[in-house]
Amino acid sequence: LSPPSPAKMRTKMQLAGVVMASTLALSSCFLAPVQLRLPSSSAQLHVAAAREHVLGRQSTLAGWKCSLQDTSTERVQIGTLDVSCMGMGTLNWPLNKQVDADAEASMRACIESGIDLFDTAEAYGFGTSEKLTRSCIDAVGAKSAKVATKFAPVPWRQDASDVVNACKASAERLGVESIDLYQIHWPDILQPFKAFGLERKKDEVYWDGIAQCYDQGLIQNVGVSNYGPEILARAHAALKARGVPIVSNQINFSLLCRKQNNQATVDLCKELGVVPIGYFPLANGLLAGKYSAEKMPKGLKANSMKKYIVGGLDKRSGTEIPAGGVSPLISAMREVGDAQGKTVAQVAINYAISKGVVPIPGCRDASMARDNAGAMGWRLSSDEIAKLEAASDALGFEFVQPGPKLE
């Protein structure tokens, strides 16, 4: 499918130009035809056997090996995947490089620290991030690495076959026959003509497409991302009826992002036997303990984060953030961390782990990866969690969730 020609658009439709431009840029990459051989018979047999294990597993928390106070193992079962109880997101890696020394060093540090789950997406650098992930795995010799990637539901993708073709393209960029975990990146919320009464939600179409990927052996596990309670329940029921389990749901989750349906989504995930994966466990760096009025983030990030650090009006939520921003919470986290011999960032990541979420903080280099890994091997106590949540609640504001609302 091709996007509509701008020359043929009516004057009114030009109002949607900004949205159109962004989705067109995405689709121009994602819809490119790709040649890829189907998985070999041995690969299909392996995936089929793994599926029998997943479908025979009851949707209970019994399979969760990484939970509050459990330090006997740092492993989690996500569908057929046995992975570390925290992973690493690749969004902080360069989006314009297929080879990068710092990215390789950060992956090596992760593997050496016991972290073997890496999350990427076709939307990161128009597929470049997937290629960079593959090159890092090869350079490091990370045979144990498990890779999760995501399908981008842009408006021009109209049919189930578009999901299958996108999956094949991701598999080729990742250099695999069968993707470990394939996720739908967000619900079908990009509706460029909604203002003109033209809207077509295609979530069911995408669920059909990802089920076809699963049935064809192109993927080993099915996941979703940015799904709130309502759409997660729908997707879970629809795919379960086809014998296809949803094994994970990736959402924004941190001490500063719990009340925008985040905790409610985690609770439903646990009820359904879906593992919640948490991006932004450091709230875009706010919970790393490194920012202050004297030390602000660099570049454009300073503009969007300043209000959380020193106070000011949050225009998105209409909330007036008091002077000092997150500093009272950081003080509480530092106190807890000092008692454990851990950094503020490690406390933030461990909070997610202790709540039954698999956090995937980003990192730019090996030192950051090693520091993140210090969140494993221990657990916050129930009293410490209560103290931190009380300090967060006392702020009177949250980190406004980027991206789709969890509904």
mmCIF file of C-alpha atoms in Angstrom:
data_model
loop_
_atom_site.group_PDB
_atom_site.id
_atom_site.type_symbol
_atom_site.label_atom_id
_atom_site.label_comp_id
_atom_site.label_asym_id
_atom_site.label_seq_id
_atom_site.Cartn_x
_atom_site.Cartn_y
_atom_site.Cartn_z
ATOM 1 C CA LEU A 1 0.000 0.000 0.000
ATOM 2 C CA SER A 2 1.162 3.514 -0.750
ATOM 3 C CA PRO A 3 0.287 6.599 1.302
ATOM 4 C CA PRO A 4 -2.050 9.085 -0.365
ATOM 5 C CA SER A 5 -0.389 11.595 -2.644
ATOM 6 C CA PRO A 6 -0.158 15.055 -1.039
ATOM 7 C CA ALA A 7 -1.139 16.563 -4.400
ATOM 8 C CA LYS A 8 -4.536 14.859 -4.189
ATOM 9 C CA MET A 9 -5.326 15.873 -0.637
ATOM 10 C CA ARG A 10 -8.147 18.297 -0.053
ATOM 11 C CA THR A 11 -7.478 21.605 1.655
ATOM 12 C CA LYS A 12 -9.040 20.469 4.924
ATOM 13 C CA MET A 13 -6.890 17.380 5.042
ATOM 14 C CA GLN A 14 -3.760 19.498 5.028
ATOM 15 C CA LEU A 15 -4.494 20.194 8.695
ATOM 16 C CA ALA A 16 -3.344 16.661 9.396
ATOM 17 C CA GLY A 17 -0.014 17.273 7.655
ATOM 18 C CA VAL A 18 2.217 16.976 10.700
ATOM 19 C CA VAL A 19 0.850 13.591 11.647
ATOM 20 C CA MET A 20 0.907 12.476 8.045
ATOM 21 C CA ALA A 21 4.554 13.437 7.619
ATOM 22 C CA SER A 22 5.681 11.429 10.613
ATOM 23 C CA THR A 23 3.712 8.320 9.731
ATOM 24 C CA LEU A 24 4.793 8.547 6.104
ATOM 25 C CA ALA A 25 8.426 8.596 7.180
ATOM 26 C CA LEU A 26 7.852 5.448 9.203
ATOM 27 C CA SER A 27 5.914 3.645 6.514
ATOM 28 C CA SER A 28 8.437 4.429 3.799
ATOM 29 C CA CYS A 29 10.921 2.271 5.656
ATOM 30 C CA PHE A 30 8.673 -0.392 7.145
ATOM 31 C CA LEU A 31 6.806 -1.319 3.983
ATOM 32 C CA ALA A 32 9.877 -2.014 1.874
ATOM 33 C CA PRO A 33 9.677 -5.517 0.354
ATOM 34 C CA VAL A 34 12.060 -8.031 1.871
ATOM 35 C CA GLN A 35 13.155 -11.463 0.732
ATOM 36 C CA LEU A 36 13.603 -13.924 3.573
ATOM 37 C CA ARG A 37 13.658 -17.668 3.662
ATOM 38 C CA LEU A 38 11.173 -19.381 5.930
ATOM 39 C CA PRO A 39 12.447 -21.099 9.070
ATOM 40 C CA SER A 40 14.013 -24.491 8.547
ATOM 41 C CA SER A 41 12.135 -27.622 9.537
ATOM 42 C CA SER A 42 14.316 -28.043 12.624
ATOM 43 C CA ALA A 43 13.559 -24.493 13.715
ATOM 44 C CA GLN A 44 9.833 -25.038 13.225
ATOM 45 C CA LEU A 45 9.964 -28.245 15.268
ATOM 46 C CA HIS A 46 11.823 -26.449 18.059
ATOM 47 C CA VAL A 47 9.284 -23.637 18.145
ATOM 48 C CA ALA A 48 6.359 -26.081 18.060
ATOM 49 C CA ALA A 49 7.747 -27.965 21.048
ATOM 50 C CA ALA A 50 8.280 -24.745 22.929
ATOM 51 C CA ARG A 51 4.712 -23.678 22.212
ATOM 52 C CA GLU A 52 3.329 -26.878 23.708
ATOM 53 C CA HIS A 53 5.163 -25.961 26.903
ATOM 54 C CA VAL A 54 3.692 -22.443 26.949
ATOM 55 C CA LEU A 55 0.131 -23.473 26.116
ATOM 56 C CA GLY A 56 0.254 -26.177 28.759
ATOM 57 C CA ARG A 57 1.348 -23.679 31.394
ATOM 58 C CA GLN A 58 -1.383 -22.296 33.624
ATOM 59 C CA SER A 59 -1.743 -18.509 33.663
ATOM 60 C CA THR A 60 -0.682 -18.038 37.252
ATOM 61 C CA LEU A 61 2.213 -16.431 39.071
ATOM 62 C CA ALA A 62 3.686 -19.860 39.778
ATOM 63 C CA GLY A 63 6.036 -19.464 36.811
ATOM 64 C CA TRP A 64 7.417 -16.141 38.033
ATOM 65 C CA LYS A 65 10.873 -16.726 39.435
ATOM 66 C CA CYS A 66 11.706 -13.084 40.059
ATOM 67 C CA SER A 67 9.460 -11.457 42.624
ATOM 68 C CA LEU A 68 9.476 -9.616 45.924
ATOM 69 C CA GLN A 69 12.144 -10.952 48.305
ATOM 70 C CA ASP A 70 13.167 -13.767 45.927
ATOM 71 C CA THR A 71 16.917 -13.626 45.403
ATOM 72 C CA SER A 72 17.445 -17.362 44.975
ATOM 73 C CA THR A 73 17.489 -16.833 41.238
ATOM 74 C CA GLU A 74 17.668 -13.847 38.951
ATOM 75 C CA ARG A 75 15.810 -15.545 36.121
ATOM 76 C CA VAL A 76 12.327 -15.009 34.695
ATOM 77 C CA GLN A 77 10.320 -17.171 32.314
ATOM 78 C CA ILE A 78 8.792 -15.075 29.529
ATOM 79 C CA GLY A 79 6.938 -17.621 27.449
ATOM 80 C CA THR A 80 9.584 -20.026 26.140
ATOM 81 C CA LEU A 81 12.422 -17.668 27.123
ATOM 82 C CA ASP A 82 14.456 -18.088 30.293
ATOM 83 C CA VAL A 83 15.980 -14.622 30.761
ATOM 84 C CA SER A 84 17.502 -12.337 33.360
ATOM 85 C CA CYS A 85 15.046 -10.537 35.640
ATOM 86 C CA MET A 86 16.128 -7.249 34.090
ATOM 87 C CA GLY A 87 17.099 -6.493 30.532
ATOM 88 C CA MET A 88 18.494 -3.640 28.530
ATOM 89 C CA GLY A 89 16.719 -1.279 26.138
ATOM 90 C CA THR A 90 18.658 -0.207 23.050
ATOM 91 C CA LEU A 91 16.958 3.150 22.481
ATOM 92 C CA ASN A 92 19.963 4.974 23.985
ATOM 93 C CA TRP A 93 22.266 3.444 21.394
ATOM 94 C CA PRO A 94 23.025 5.446 18.230
ATOM 95 C CA LEU A 95 20.072 5.335 15.851
ATOM 96 C CA ASN A 96 22.214 6.024 12.787
ATOM 97 C CA LYS A 97 24.913 3.376 13.143
ATOM 98 C CA GLN A 98 25.027 -0.320 12.397
ATOM 99 C CA VAL A 99 28.319 -0.732 14.282
ATOM 100 C CA ASP A 100 29.289 1.114 17.454
ATOM 101 C CA ALA A 101 32.072 0.437 19.958
ATOM 102 C CA ASP A 102 30.206 1.805 22.986
ATOM 103 C CA ALA A 103 27.137 -0.257 22.150
ATOM 104 C CA GLU A 104 29.288 -3.368 21.873
ATOM 105 C CA ALA A 105 30.964 -2.573 25.200
ATOM 106 C CA SER A 106 27.624 -2.066 26.923
ATOM 107 C CA MET A 107 26.304 -5.398 25.619
ATOM 108 C CA ARG A 108 29.487 -7.144 26.726
ATOM 109 C CA ALA A 109 29.142 -5.631 30.203
ATOM 110 C CA CYS A 110 25.517 -6.777 30.346
ATOM 111 C CA ILE A 111 26.360 -10.347 29.340
ATOM 112 C CA GLU A 112 29.218 -10.476 31.853
ATOM 113 C CA SER A 113 26.831 -9.224 34.551
ATOM 114 C CA GLY A 114 24.197 -11.850 33.781
ATOM 115 C CA ILE A 115 21.835 -9.684 31.717
ATOM 116 C CA ASP A 116 20.805 -11.439 28.507
ATOM 117 C CA LEU A 117 17.524 -9.786 27.421
ATOM 118 C CA PHE A 118 17.824 -6.961 24.876
ATOM 119 C CA ASP A 119 14.908 -4.920 23.577
ATOM 120 C CA THR A 120 14.860 -3.093 20.255
ATOM 121 C CA ALA A 121 12.291 -2.078 17.617
ATOM 122 C CA GLU A 122 11.990 -1.451 13.909
ATOM 123 C CA ALA A 123 10.931 2.116 14.800
ATOM 124 C CA TYR A 124 14.328 2.804 16.393
ATOM 125 C CA GLY A 125 16.310 4.379 13.595
ATOM 126 C CA PHE A 126 14.051 2.850 10.909
ATOM 127 C CA GLY A 127 15.452 -0.615 11.541
ATOM 128 C CA THR A 128 19.040 0.489 12.176
ATOM 129 C CA SER A 129 18.797 -0.432 15.857
ATOM 130 C CA GLU A 130 17.948 -4.023 14.953
ATOM 131 C CA LYS A 131 21.021 -4.202 12.726
ATOM 132 C CA LEU A 132 23.184 -2.671 15.447
ATOM 133 C CA THR A 133 21.838 -5.200 17.953
ATOM 134 C CA ARG A 134 22.830 -8.027 15.605
ATOM 135 C CA SER A 135 26.308 -6.612 15.048
ATOM 136 C CA CYS A 136 26.832 -6.270 18.805
ATOM 137 C CA ILE A 137 25.775 -9.874 19.401
ATOM 138 C CA ASP A 138 28.252 -11.034 16.755
ATOM 139 C CA ALA A 139 31.071 -8.821 18.022
ATOM 140 C CA VAL A 140 30.594 -9.860 21.630
ATOM 141 C CA GLY A 141 29.841 -13.496 20.848
ATOM 142 C CA ALA A 142 26.697 -13.184 22.953
ATOM 143 C CA LYS A 143 25.173 -16.552 22.113
ATOM 144 C CA SER A 144 22.962 -16.403 25.209
ATOM 145 C CA ALA A 145 21.348 -13.105 24.176
ATOM 146 C CA LYS A 146 17.585 -13.082 23.737
ATOM 147 C CA VAL A 147 16.207 -10.278 21.581
ATOM 148 C CA ALA A 148 12.783 -8.688 21.700
ATOM 149 C CA THR A 149 11.723 -6.385 18.892
ATOM 150 C CA LYS A 150 8.526 -4.604 17.926
ATOM 151 C CA PHE A 151 6.125 -4.127 15.035
ATOM 152 C CA ALA A 152 5.138 -0.491 14.365
ATOM 153 C CA PRO A 153 1.383 -0.181 13.637
ATOM 154 C CA VAL A 154 1.583 2.824 11.316
ATOM 155 C CA PRO A 155 -1.549 3.825 9.374
ATOM 156 C CA TRP A 156 -0.422 2.477 6.016
ATOM 157 C CA ARG A 157 -0.273 -1.035 7.379
ATOM 158 C CA GLN A 158 -3.792 -2.195 6.624
ATOM 159 C CA ASP A 159 -3.684 -5.991 6.534
ATOM 160 C CA ALA A 160 -2.440 -8.953 8.519
ATOM 161 C CA SER A 161 0.065 -9.623 5.750
ATOM 162 C CA ASP A 162 1.735 -6.296 6.607
ATOM 163 C CA VAL A 163 2.584 -7.676 10.046
ATOM 164 C CA VAL A 164 4.024 -10.826 8.498
ATOM 165 C CA ASN A 165 6.132 -8.836 6.024
ATOM 166 C CA ALA A 166 7.371 -6.504 8.754
ATOM 167 C CA CYS A 167 8.256 -9.517 10.903
ATOM 168 C CA LYS A 168 10.284 -11.028 8.068
ATOM 169 C CA ALA A 169 12.102 -7.716 7.610
ATOM 170 C CA SER A 170 12.940 -7.525 11.323
ATOM 171 C CA ALA A 171 14.122 -11.144 11.312
ATOM 172 C CA GLU A 172 16.422 -10.388 8.388
ATOM 173 C CA ARG A 173 17.882 -7.327 10.111
ATOM 174 C CA LEU A 174 18.371 -9.367 13.285
ATOM 175 C CA GLY A 175 19.917 -12.233 11.317
ATOM 176 C CA VAL A 176 17.589 -14.892 12.716
ATOM 177 C CA GLU A 177 15.065 -17.359 11.358
ATOM 178 C CA SER A 178 12.704 -16.994 14.313
ATOM 179 C CA ILE A 179 12.458 -13.893 16.533
ATOM 180 C CA ASP A 180 12.615 -14.587 20.279
ATOM 181 C CA LEU A 181 9.881 -12.115 21.251
ATOM 182 C CA TYR A 182 7.843 -10.055 18.786
ATOM 183 C CA GLN A 183 5.715 -7.243 20.216
ATOM 184 C CA ILE A 184 3.091 -4.883 18.824
ATOM 185 C CA HIS A 185 4.660 -1.534 19.703
ATOM 186 C CA TRP A 186 1.479 0.375 20.575
ATOM 187 C CA PRO A 187 -2.298 0.193 20.007
ATOM 188 C CA ASP A 188 -3.587 1.502 16.695
ATOM 189 C CA ILE A 189 -3.835 5.116 17.843
ATOM 190 C CA LEU A 190 -2.285 6.847 14.818
ATOM 191 C CA GLN A 191 -5.448 7.944 13.045
ATOM 192 C CA PRO A 192 -4.426 10.935 10.873
ATOM 193 C CA PHE A 193 -7.938 11.582 9.568
ATOM 194 C CA LYS A 194 -9.834 11.147 12.844
ATOM 195 C CA ALA A 195 -10.627 14.877 12.968
ATOM 196 C CA PHE A 196 -12.576 14.453 9.727
ATOM 197 C CA GLY A 197 -14.622 11.507 10.922
ATOM 198 C CA LEU A 198 -12.395 8.963 9.165
ATOM 199 C CA GLU A 199 -11.142 6.389 11.606
ATOM 200 C CA ARG A 200 -10.397 2.701 11.300
ATOM 201 C CA LYS A 201 -8.911 0.875 14.263
ATOM 202 C CA LYS A 202 -6.962 -2.138 13.052
ATOM 203 C CA ASP A 203 -5.903 -3.741 16.328
ATOM 204 C CA GLU A 204 -7.733 -6.971 15.499
ATOM 205 C CA VAL A 205 -6.029 -7.013 12.091
ATOM 206 C CA TYR A 206 -2.631 -6.732 13.763
ATOM 207 C CA TRP A 207 -3.503 -9.467 16.244
ATOM 208 C CA ASP A 208 -4.388 -11.681 13.296
ATOM 209 C CA GLY A 209 -1.074 -10.816 11.663
ATOM 210 C CA ILE A 210 1.059 -11.551 14.715
ATOM 211 C CA ALA A 211 -0.828 -14.833 15.188
ATOM 212 C CA GLN A 212 0.089 -15.741 11.610
ATOM 213 C CA CYS A 213 3.733 -14.955 12.382
ATOM 214 C CA TYR A 214 3.510 -17.298 15.365
ATOM 215 C CA ASP A 215 1.793 -20.062 13.403
ATOM 216 C CA GLN A 216 4.407 -19.817 10.646
ATOM 217 C CA GLY A 217 7.270 -20.143 13.137
ATOM 218 C CA LEU A 218 8.599 -16.671 12.353
ATOM 219 C CA ILE A 219 8.429 -15.799 16.049
ATOM 220 C CA GLN A 220 8.758 -17.830 19.213
ATOM 221 C CA ASN A 221 6.700 -15.615 21.511
ATOM 222 C CA VAL A 222 4.024 -12.928 21.179
ATOM 223 C CA GLY A 223 4.073 -9.723 23.187
ATOM 224 C CA VAL A 224 2.400 -6.328 23.181
ATOM 225 C CA SER A 225 3.542 -2.893 24.291
ATOM 226 C CA ASN A 226 1.796 0.169 25.707
ATOM 227 C CA TYR A 227 -1.391 -1.851 26.210
ATOM 228 C CA GLY A 228 -3.553 -0.703 29.128
ATOM 229 C CA PRO A 229 -6.044 -2.929 30.971
ATOM 230 C CA GLU A 230 -8.940 -2.664 28.503
ATOM 231 C CA ILE A 231 -7.091 -3.441 25.285
ATOM 232 C CA LEU A 232 -4.813 -5.985 26.977
ATOM 233 C CA ALA A 233 -7.863 -7.949 28.127
ATOM 234 C CA ARG A 234 -9.305 -7.843 24.603
ATOM 235 C CA ALA A 235 -6.062 -8.887 22.945
ATOM 236 C CA HIS A 236 -5.473 -11.659 25.466
ATOM 237 C CA ALA A 237 -8.944 -13.112 24.886
ATOM 238 C CA ALA A 238 -8.720 -12.835 21.092
ATOM 239 C CA LEU A 239 -5.332 -14.515 20.818
ATOM 240 C CA LYS A 240 -6.091 -17.120 23.473
ATOM 241 C CA ALA A 241 -9.066 -18.208 21.361
ATOM 242 C CA ARG A 242 -6.574 -18.934 18.579
ATOM 243 C CA GLY A 243 -4.229 -20.848 20.857
ATOM 244 C CA VAL A 244 -1.682 -18.025 20.843
ATOM 245 C CA PRO A 245 -0.490 -16.827 24.282
ATOM 246 C CA ILE A 246 0.495 -13.222 24.965
ATOM 247 C CA VAL A 247 3.548 -13.635 27.173
ATOM 248 C CA SER A 248 4.526 -10.008 27.836
ATOM 249 C CA ASN A 249 3.298 -6.416 27.880
ATOM 250 C CA GLN A 250 5.891 -3.630 27.815
ATOM 251 C CA ILE A 251 4.818 -0.411 29.542
ATOM 252 C CA ASN A 252 6.239 2.685 31.191
ATOM 253 C CA PHE A 253 6.766 1.810 34.866
ATOM 254 C CA SER A 254 8.730 3.440 37.655
ATOM 255 C CA LEU A 255 8.393 4.977 41.101
ATOM 256 C CA LEU A 256 7.328 8.137 39.273
ATOM 257 C CA CYS A 257 4.888 6.462 36.903
ATOM 258 C CA ARG A 258 2.386 4.229 38.713
ATOM 259 C CA LYS A 259 -0.974 5.992 38.732
ATOM 260 C CA GLN A 260 -1.588 6.538 35.018
ATOM 261 C CA ASN A 261 -3.012 3.007 34.824
ATOM 262 C CA ASN A 262 0.528 1.637 35.117
ATOM 263 C CA GLN A 263 0.063 -0.301 38.357
ATOM 264 C CA ALA A 264 -3.410 -1.354 37.248
ATOM 265 C CA THR A 265 -1.902 -2.763 34.071
ATOM 266 C CA VAL A 266 0.765 -4.643 36.037
ATOM 267 C CA ASP A 267 -1.933 -6.099 38.272
ATOM 268 C CA LEU A 268 -3.909 -7.346 35.263
ATOM 269 C CA CYS A 269 -0.759 -8.755 33.684
ATOM 270 C CA LYS A 270 -0.182 -10.849 36.780
ATOM 271 C CA GLU A 271 -3.796 -12.011 36.765
ATOM 272 C CA LEU A 272 -3.518 -13.108 33.127
ATOM 273 C CA GLY A 273 -0.081 -14.688 33.443
ATOM 274 C CA VAL A 274 1.485 -11.997 31.243
ATOM 275 C CA VAL A 275 4.932 -10.761 32.256
ATOM 276 C CA PRO A 276 5.100 -6.942 32.500
ATOM 277 C CA ILE A 277 8.261 -5.439 31.030
ATOM 278 C CA GLY A 278 9.028 -1.907 32.206
ATOM 279 C CA TYR A 279 10.675 0.763 30.114
ATOM 280 C CA PHE A 280 11.794 4.077 31.661
ATOM 281 C CA PRO A 281 12.409 2.522 35.136
ATOM 282 C CA LEU A 282 14.609 5.579 35.763
ATOM 283 C CA ALA A 283 11.877 7.954 34.517
ATOM 284 C CA ASN A 284 14.080 9.222 31.696
ATOM 285 C CA GLY A 285 16.958 9.753 34.129
ATOM 286 C CA LEU A 286 14.986 11.606 36.825
ATOM 287 C CA LEU A 287 15.458 8.692 39.235
ATOM 288 C CA ALA A 288 19.167 8.205 38.570
ATOM 289 C CA GLY A 289 20.073 10.740 41.232
ATOM 290 C CA LYS A 290 22.395 12.711 38.963
ATOM 291 C CA TYR A 291 20.309 15.795 38.137
ATOM 292 C CA SER A 292 19.900 18.938 40.226
ATOM 293 C CA ALA A 293 19.413 22.678 39.750
ATOM 294 C CA GLU A 294 23.185 22.914 39.413
ATOM 295 C CA LYS A 295 23.502 19.902 37.100
ATOM 296 C CA MET A 296 20.789 19.814 34.469
ATOM 297 C CA PRO A 297 20.430 17.373 31.557
ATOM 298 C CA LYS A 298 22.169 18.360 28.355
ATOM 299 C CA GLY A 299 20.570 19.560 25.141
ATOM 300 C CA LEU A 300 16.847 19.548 24.429
ATOM 301 C CA LYS A 301 16.225 17.130 27.285
ATOM 302 C CA ALA A 302 16.796 19.989 29.735
ATOM 303 C CA ASN A 303 13.733 21.816 28.401
ATOM 304 C CA SER A 304 11.332 18.954 29.054
ATOM 305 C CA MET A 305 12.885 17.788 32.343
ATOM 306 C CA LYS A 306 13.611 21.088 34.094
ATOM 307 C CA LYS A 307 10.164 21.331 35.711
ATOM 308 C CA TYR A 308 10.599 17.929 37.342
ATOM 309 C CA ILE A 309 13.999 18.880 38.727
ATOM 310 C CA VAL A 310 13.486 22.440 39.991
ATOM 311 C CA GLY A 311 9.707 22.859 39.829
ATOM 312 C CA GLY A 312 7.322 24.635 37.480
ATOM 313 C CA LEU A 313 4.173 24.110 35.455
ATOM 314 C CA ASP A 314 3.726 20.788 33.688
ATOM 315 C CA LYS A 315 1.680 21.921 30.691
ATOM 316 C CA ARG A 316 0.714 18.399 29.662
ATOM 317 C CA SER A 317 -1.000 17.585 32.965
ATOM 318 C CA GLY A 318 -1.733 21.123 34.138
ATOM 319 C CA THR A 319 0.047 20.346 37.417
ATOM 320 C CA GLU A 320 2.162 22.924 39.202
ATOM 321 C CA ILE A 321 5.267 21.075 40.359
ATOM 322 C CA PRO A 322 6.581 22.532 43.633
ATOM 323 C CA ALA A 323 10.074 23.940 44.030
ATOM 324 C CA GLY A 324 12.611 21.176 44.394
ATOM 325 C CA GLY A 325 10.763 18.833 42.033
ATOM 326 C CA VAL A 326 11.697 15.203 42.639
ATOM 327 C CA SER A 327 14.426 15.978 45.184
ATOM 328 C CA PRO A 328 12.422 14.745 48.231
ATOM 329 C CA LEU A 329 11.953 11.366 46.534
ATOM 330 C CA ILE A 330 15.617 11.227 45.547
ATOM 331 C CA SER A 331 16.559 11.879 49.180
ATOM 332 C CA ALA A 332 14.406 8.969 50.321
ATOM 333 C CA MET A 333 15.898 6.727 47.633
ATOM 334 C CA ARG A 334 19.414 7.739 48.608
ATOM 335 C CA GLU A 335 18.699 6.914 52.239
ATOM 336 C CA VAL A 336 17.434 3.457 51.283
ATOM 337 C CA GLY A 337 20.354 2.955 48.907
ATOM 338 C CA ASP A 338 22.955 3.938 51.488
ATOM 339 C CA ALA A 339 21.560 1.319 53.863
ATOM 340 C CA GLN A 340 21.876 -1.320 51.114
ATOM 341 C CA GLY A 341 25.181 -0.087 49.726
ATOM 342 C CA LYS A 342 23.445 0.736 46.430
ATOM 343 C CA THR A 343 23.148 3.781 44.186
ATOM 344 C CA VAL A 344 19.957 5.769 43.668
ATOM 345 C CA ALA A 345 19.656 4.363 40.139
ATOM 346 C CA GLN A 346 20.008 0.810 41.420
ATOM 347 C CA VAL A 347 17.251 1.436 43.955
ATOM 348 C CA ALA A 348 14.978 2.725 41.165
ATOM 349 C CA ILE A 349 15.572 -0.333 38.976
ATOM 350 C CA ASN A 350 15.252 -2.744 41.887
ATOM 351 C CA TYR A 351 11.919 -1.182 42.775
ATOM 352 C CA ALA A 352 10.544 -2.364 39.434
ATOM 353 C CA ILE A 353 12.039 -5.835 39.913
ATOM 354 C CA SER A 354 10.597 -6.059 43.415
ATOM 355 C CA LYS A 355 7.154 -5.165 42.035
ATOM 356 C CA GLY A 356 7.271 -8.104 39.616
ATOM 357 C CA VAL A 357 8.210 -6.042 36.553
ATOM 358 C CA VAL A 358 11.146 -6.826 34.253
ATOM 359 C CA PRO A 359 12.846 -3.426 33.838
ATOM 360 C CA ILE A 360 14.800 -2.619 30.683
ATOM 361 C CA PRO A 361 16.825 0.515 31.436
ATOM 362 C CA GLY A 362 18.885 1.933 28.623
ATOM 363 C CA CYS A 363 22.616 2.489 28.731
ATOM 364 C CA ARG A 364 25.101 4.205 26.463
ATOM 365 C CA ASP A 365 28.327 2.551 27.599
ATOM 366 C CA ALA A 366 29.836 -0.243 29.669
ATOM 367 C CA SER A 367 30.063 1.715 32.930
ATOM 368 C CA MET A 368 26.356 2.546 32.828
ATOM 369 C CA ALA A 369 25.519 -1.078 32.028
ATOM 370 C CA ARG A 370 27.557 -2.327 34.987
ATOM 371 C CA ASP A 371 25.933 0.205 37.312
ATOM 372 C CA ASN A 372 22.460 -0.858 36.146
ATOM 373 C CA ALA A 373 23.343 -4.497 36.762
ATOM 374 C CA GLY A 374 23.927 -3.645 40.409
ATOM 375 C CA ALA A 375 20.144 -3.631 40.758
ATOM 376 C CA MET A 376 20.190 -7.446 40.667
ATOM 377 C CA GLY A 377 21.073 -9.873 43.453
ATOM 378 C CA TRP A 378 19.073 -8.208 46.227
ATOM 379 C CA ARG A 379 15.549 -6.972 46.936
ATOM 380 C CA LEU A 380 13.976 -4.007 48.616
ATOM 381 C CA SER A 381 12.028 -4.975 51.714
ATOM 382 C CA SER A 382 8.284 -4.428 51.983
ATOM 383 C CA ASP A 383 8.927 -1.575 54.415
ATOM 384 C CA GLU A 384 11.413 0.055 52.035
ATOM 385 C CA ILE A 385 8.947 -0.194 49.146
ATOM 386 C CA ALA A 386 6.232 1.376 51.274
ATOM 387 C CA LYS A 387 8.590 4.190 52.280
ATOM 388 C CA LEU A 388 9.547 4.918 48.678
ATOM 389 C CA GLU A 389 5.965 4.846 47.435
ATOM 390 C CA ALA A 390 4.905 7.190 50.232
ATOM 391 C CA ALA A 391 7.692 9.594 49.275
ATOM 392 C CA SER A 392 6.595 9.427 45.649
ATOM 393 C CA ASP A 393 2.937 10.020 46.539
ATOM 394 C CA ALA A 394 3.892 12.999 48.708
ATOM 395 C CA LEU A 395 5.331 14.771 45.665
ATOM 396 C CA GLY A 396 1.841 15.441 44.352
ATOM 397 C CA PHE A 397 2.834 14.786 40.737
ATOM 398 C CA GLU A 398 4.092 12.052 38.451
ATOM 399 C CA PHE A 399 6.356 11.856 35.451
ATOM 400 C CA VAL A 400 3.801 12.369 32.670
ATOM 401 C CA GLN A 401 3.868 9.252 30.576
ATOM 402 C CA PRO A 402 5.326 9.724 27.104
ATOM 403 C CA GLY A 403 3.559 7.963 24.295
ATOM 404 C CA PRO A 404 0.121 6.336 24.374
ATOM 405 C CA LYS A 405 -2.101 6.497 27.432
ATOM 406 C CA LEU A 406 -2.674 3.126 29.042
ATOM 407 C CA GLU A 407 -6.358 2.437 28.447
#
